[in-house]
Amino acid sequence: MEKILEVKNVEKYYGNNGNVVKAIDDMSFEVLKGEFVGIMGPSGSGKTTLLNTISTIDEVSAGHILIEGNDLTQVDQKKIAKFRRENLGFVFQDFNLLDTLTIHENIALALTINRHKKSEIDNRVKQIAVELGIEDILKKYPYEVSGGQKQRCACARALITNPKLILADEPTGALDSRSAQMLIEMISQLNKALGATILMVTHDSFTASYCDRILFINDGRIFTELIKGDNNRKQFFNQILDVVALLGGDLRDVR
Ligand code: ADP
Ligand code: MG
């Protein structure tokens, strides 16, 4: 299977000589094309730092991160934003839709910035909106649509460039359990039906149970890995609960 993401011996330190925090400590793993991988771990274990280094928002202190063989630790800083727009999609906790843009314009944003042709943008937005069942609300503004429709819009925006990898940091973190379930089912659908490769941080065992594989991290290192394999979601959920208990029970971020 083709490797989409390779994290090789990544280290990330914060601070200076006197007071150094090792946020990521020699971490290595791979994500294959079409995989849906979860990352769980206690607060402060390095989850956001890891996602930020993969999203090129933060630089690694040592090691390499490859997206389809391209080492993003070697990409020229001037080209990094373009690299990010062309290769990565993001689903944030609060969706980050821009209030002054229509749903259509929000979904189209990355293509507009990349100066794609208007006809091509319109076609792509329409196609993805149909796939996600939001073709009727494209002319509306975010404040005119429901929470569930905003979620779909956020997913459509993450998918619009056909990103090699979708990164999600606690996408269900701020939602009630019903909305959280709707969102994770949609993300799972992006993975299963559209073949999107997804790396998702979550503290929630139910959300995590939709993944193919979970990396548990602790003190900046991979502590263990769980693979769903032939287990059904309920069985996988119970296995996740066991590891969470081992890690200290509560993985919720203290905010
Ligand atoms: P998580 O997302 O798992 O809660 P983080 O990646 O946010 O963990 O943090 C990992 C460690 O790195 C923590 O000890 C945190 O205090 C530290 N850290 C994160 N960001 C910074 C920063 N900008 N400056 C200094 N220390 C940081
Ligand atoms: Mg975090």
Coordinates of C-alpha atoms and ligand atoms in Angstrom, one line a residue:
M1 CA 0.0 0.0 0.0
E2 CA 1.2 3.5 -0.9
K3 CA 2.5 5.6 2.0
I4 CA 0.9 9.0 2.2
L5 CA 2.6 10.2 5.4
E6 CA 5.9 9.2 6.9
V7 CA 7.0 10.6 10.2
K8 CA 10.6 9.8 10.8
N9 CA 12.4 10.3 14.1
V10 CA 10.7 13.6 14.7
E11 CA 11.7 15.6 17.8
K12 CA 10.3 18.9 18.8
Y13 CA 11.6 21.0 21.7
Y14 CA 10.3 24.2 23.0
G15 CA 12.2 26.7 25.1
N16 CA 15.9 27.5 25.4
N17 CA 18.9 25.9 26.9
G18 CA 17.9 26.5 30.5
N19 CA 14.4 25.3 30.3
V20 CA 13.6 22.9 27.5
V21 CA 10.3 21.0 27.0
K22 CA 10.5 17.9 24.8
A23 CA 7.0 17.9 23.2
I24 CA 7.8 15.1 20.7
D25 CA 10.5 12.6 21.5
D26 CA 11.8 10.6 18.6
M27 CA 8.5 9.7 17.0
S28 CA 8.2 7.5 13.9
F29 CA 5.1 6.2 12.2
E30 CA 3.4 5.9 8.7
V31 CA -0.1 6.4 7.4
L32 CA -1.1 4.5 4.2
K33 CA -3.3 5.7 1.5
G34 CA -7.0 5.5 2.5
E35 CA -6.3 4.9 6.2
F36 CA -8.2 6.5 8.9
V37 CA -5.8 6.9 11.8
G38 CA -6.6 8.3 15.3
I39 CA -4.3 9.8 17.8
M40 CA -5.1 9.7 21.5
G41 CA -3.1 10.6 24.6
P42 CA -3.4 12.6 27.8
S43 CA -3.3 16.4 27.9
G44 CA 0.2 17.7 27.2
S45 CA 1.4 14.4 25.5
G46 CA 2.2 16.2 22.3
K47 CA -0.9 15.6 20.1
T48 CA -1.4 19.2 18.9
T49 CA 2.4 19.7 18.5
L50 CA 2.5 16.6 16.3
L51 CA -0.4 17.8 14.1
N52 CA 1.1 21.3 13.9
T53 CA 4.4 19.9 12.6
I54 CA 2.6 17.8 10.0
S55 CA 0.5 20.8 9.0
T56 CA 3.7 22.8 8.6
I57 CA 2.4 25.4 11.1
D58 CA 5.3 24.5 13.3
E59 CA 8.8 23.3 12.4
V60 CA 10.4 20.1 13.7
S61 CA 13.6 20.4 15.8
A62 CA 14.9 17.1 14.3
G63 CA 13.7 14.4 12.0
H64 CA 11.7 14.3 8.7
I65 CA 8.1 14.4 7.7
L66 CA 7.2 13.2 4.2
I67 CA 3.9 13.6 2.3
E68 CA 3.9 11.2 -0.7
G69 CA 7.7 11.1 -0.5
N70 CA 8.1 14.9 -0.4
D71 CA 10.0 16.0 2.7
L72 CA 8.2 18.9 4.0
T73 CA 10.9 19.8 6.5
Q74 CA 13.0 20.6 3.3
V75 CA 10.3 22.7 1.6
D76 CA 11.3 26.4 1.2
Q77 CA 9.4 28.5 3.8
K78 CA 8.2 30.7 1.0
K79 CA 6.5 27.8 -0.7
I80 CA 5.1 26.2 2.4
A81 CA 1.7 27.8 2.4
K82 CA 1.1 26.7 -1.2
F83 CA 2.3 23.2 -0.3
R84 CA -0.1 23.1 2.6
R85 CA -3.1 24.4 0.4
E86 CA -2.3 21.8 -2.3
N87 CA -1.6 18.8 -0.1
L88 CA -3.5 19.1 3.2
G89 CA -7.1 19.5 4.3
F90 CA -8.1 20.6 7.7
V91 CA -11.2 20.1 9.9
F92 CA -11.1 22.2 13.0
Q93 CA -13.1 22.0 16.2
D94 CA -15.1 25.2 15.6
F95 CA -15.2 24.7 11.8
N96 CA -13.6 28.2 11.1
L97 CA -16.2 29.2 8.5
L98 CA -15.8 32.8 7.4
D99 CA -19.1 34.6 8.2
T100 CA -18.8 37.1 5.4
L101 CA -18.5 34.4 2.7
T102 CA -21.3 32.2 1.4
I103 CA -21.2 28.5 1.9
H104 CA -20.1 28.2 -1.8
E105 CA -17.3 30.7 -1.2
N106 CA -16.2 29.1 2.0
I107 CA -15.9 25.7 0.3
A108 CA -14.1 27.2 -2.7
L109 CA -11.6 29.2 -0.6
A110 CA -8.4 27.1 -1.2
L111 CA -9.1 26.9 -5.0
T112 CA -9.8 30.6 -5.2
I113 CA -6.5 31.4 -3.5
N114 CA -4.7 29.0 -5.8
R115 CA -6.3 30.9 -8.8
H116 CA -8.2 28.1 -10.3
K117 CA -10.6 28.9 -13.1
K118 CA -14.1 30.0 -12.0
S119 CA -15.8 27.3 -14.1
E120 CA -13.6 24.6 -12.6
I121 CA -14.2 25.9 -9.1
D122 CA -17.9 25.9 -9.6
N123 CA -17.9 22.4 -11.0
R124 CA -15.8 21.1 -8.1
V125 CA -17.9 22.8 -5.4
K126 CA -21.1 21.5 -6.9
Q127 CA -19.8 18.0 -7.1
I128 CA -18.6 17.9 -3.5
A129 CA -21.8 19.6 -2.3
V130 CA -23.9 16.9 -3.9
E131 CA -21.7 14.2 -2.3
L132 CA -22.3 15.8 1.1
G133 CA -26.0 16.7 0.5
I134 CA -25.6 20.5 0.9
E135 CA -26.2 21.6 -2.7
D136 CA -29.3 23.5 -1.7
I137 CA -27.5 25.9 0.7
L138 CA -24.5 27.0 -1.3
K139 CA -25.9 30.6 -1.7
K140 CA -26.5 31.0 2.0
Y141 CA -24.2 32.4 4.7
P142 CA -23.0 30.4 7.7
Y143 CA -25.4 32.1 10.1
E144 CA -28.3 31.0 7.9
V145 CA -27.6 27.3 8.1
S146 CA -27.8 24.6 10.8
G147 CA -24.9 23.3 12.8
G148 CA -25.0 20.0 10.9
Q149 CA -24.9 21.9 7.6
K150 CA -21.9 23.9 8.9
Q151 CA -20.1 20.6 9.7
R152 CA -20.8 19.4 6.1
C153 CA -19.5 22.6 4.7
A154 CA -16.3 22.3 6.8
C155 CA -15.8 18.8 5.5
A156 CA -16.4 19.9 1.9
R157 CA -13.9 22.7 2.3
A158 CA -11.3 20.2 3.7
L159 CA -11.9 18.0 0.6
I160 CA -12.1 20.5 -2.2
T161 CA -8.5 20.3 -3.3
N162 CA -8.4 16.5 -3.2
P163 CA -5.9 16.7 -0.4
K164 CA -3.4 13.9 0.1
L165 CA -4.1 14.0 3.8
I166 CA -6.9 15.4 6.0
L167 CA -5.9 16.5 9.4
A168 CA -8.5 16.9 12.2
D169 CA -7.7 18.2 15.7
E170 CA -10.5 17.3 18.1
P171 CA -13.2 17.8 15.4
T172 CA -16.0 16.6 17.7
G173 CA -14.5 18.2 20.8
A174 CA -17.0 21.1 21.2
L175 CA -20.2 19.1 20.1
D176 CA -23.0 17.4 22.0
S177 CA -23.0 13.7 21.6
R178 CA -25.6 13.6 18.8
S179 CA -23.8 16.2 16.7
A180 CA -20.5 14.5 17.5
Q181 CA -21.9 11.2 16.2
M182 CA -23.2 12.9 13.0
L183 CA -19.8 14.5 12.3
I184 CA -17.7 11.4 12.9
E185 CA -20.1 9.4 10.7
M186 CA -19.5 12.0 8.0
I187 CA -15.8 11.9 8.4
S188 CA -15.9 8.1 8.3
Q189 CA -17.9 8.4 5.1
L190 CA -15.2 10.7 3.6
N191 CA -12.8 8.0 4.4
K192 CA -14.8 4.9 3.2
A193 CA -16.7 6.3 0.3
L194 CA -14.3 8.9 -1.1
G195 CA -11.0 7.2 0.0
A196 CA -9.7 10.2 1.9
T197 CA -6.7 9.6 4.1
I198 CA -7.3 11.0 7.6
L199 CA -5.3 11.7 10.7
M200 CA -7.5 12.7 13.6
V201 CA -6.7 13.7 17.2
T202 CA -9.5 12.9 19.6
H203 CA -9.9 12.4 23.4
D204 CA -13.2 10.7 22.8
S205 CA -13.2 6.9 22.7
F206 CA -16.5 6.7 20.8
T207 CA -15.2 9.0 18.1
A208 CA -11.9 7.1 18.0
S209 CA -13.8 3.8 17.5
Y210 CA -14.5 4.8 13.8
C211 CA -10.8 4.7 13.0
D212 CA -8.9 1.8 11.4
R213 CA -6.0 2.3 13.8
I214 CA -5.2 4.4 16.9
L215 CA -1.8 5.6 18.0
F216 CA -1.7 6.3 21.7
I217 CA 0.9 8.8 22.7
N218 CA 2.3 9.7 26.0
D219 CA 5.2 12.1 26.9
G220 CA 5.8 12.7 23.2
R221 CA 6.3 9.1 22.3
I222 CA 4.1 6.4 20.8
F223 CA 3.0 4.3 23.8
T224 CA 1.0 1.7 22.0
E225 CA -1.0 1.1 18.8
L226 CA -4.5 -0.5 18.4
I227 CA -5.6 -1.9 15.1
K228 CA -9.3 -2.4 14.5
G229 CA -8.7 -5.3 12.0
D230 CA -11.7 -7.7 12.0
N231 CA -13.2 -6.3 15.2
N232 CA -16.6 -4.5 14.9
R233 CA -16.8 -0.9 16.2
K234 CA -18.2 -2.0 19.6
Q235 CA -15.4 -4.4 20.2
F236 CA -12.8 -1.8 19.1
F237 CA -14.5 0.8 21.3
N238 CA -14.0 -1.6 24.3
Q239 CA -10.4 -2.1 23.4
I240 CA -9.8 1.6 23.2
L241 CA -11.5 2.1 26.7
D242 CA -9.0 -0.5 28.1
V243 CA -6.0 1.5 26.8
V244 CA -7.4 4.8 27.9
A245 CA -7.9 3.4 31.4
L246 CA -4.2 2.2 31.4
L247 CA -3.1 5.7 30.4
G248 CA -4.9 7.2 33.4
G249 CA -8.6 7.3 32.4
D250 CA -9.3 10.8 31.3
L251 CA -7.8 12.0 28.0
R252 CA -9.8 15.2 27.9
D253 CA -7.8 18.4 27.4
V254 CA -7.9 20.7 30.3
R255 CA -8.9 24.0 28.8
Ligands
ADP1 P1 -1.6 18.0 23.7 O1 -2.1 18.5 22.5 O2 -1.4 16.5 23.7 O3 -2.3 18.4 24.9 P2 0.7 19.7 23.2 O4 1.2 19.3 21.9 O5 -0.2 21.0 23.2 O6 -0.1 18.5 23.9 O7 1.9 20.0 24.2 C1 3.0 19.1 24.4 C2 4.0 19.7 25.4 O8 4.6 20.8 24.8 C3 3.4 20.2 26.7 O9 4.3 20.0 27.7 C4 3.2 21.7 26.4 O10 3.3 22.4 27.6 C5 4.4 22.0 25.5 N1 4.2 23.1 24.6 C6 3.3 23.1 23.5 N2 3.3 24.2 22.8 C7 4.3 25.0 23.4 C8 4.8 26.3 23.1 N3 4.4 27.0 22.1 N4 5.8 26.7 24.0 C9 6.3 26.0 25.0 N5 5.8 24.7 25.3 C10 4.8 24.2 24.5
MG2 MG -4.0 19.6 22.1

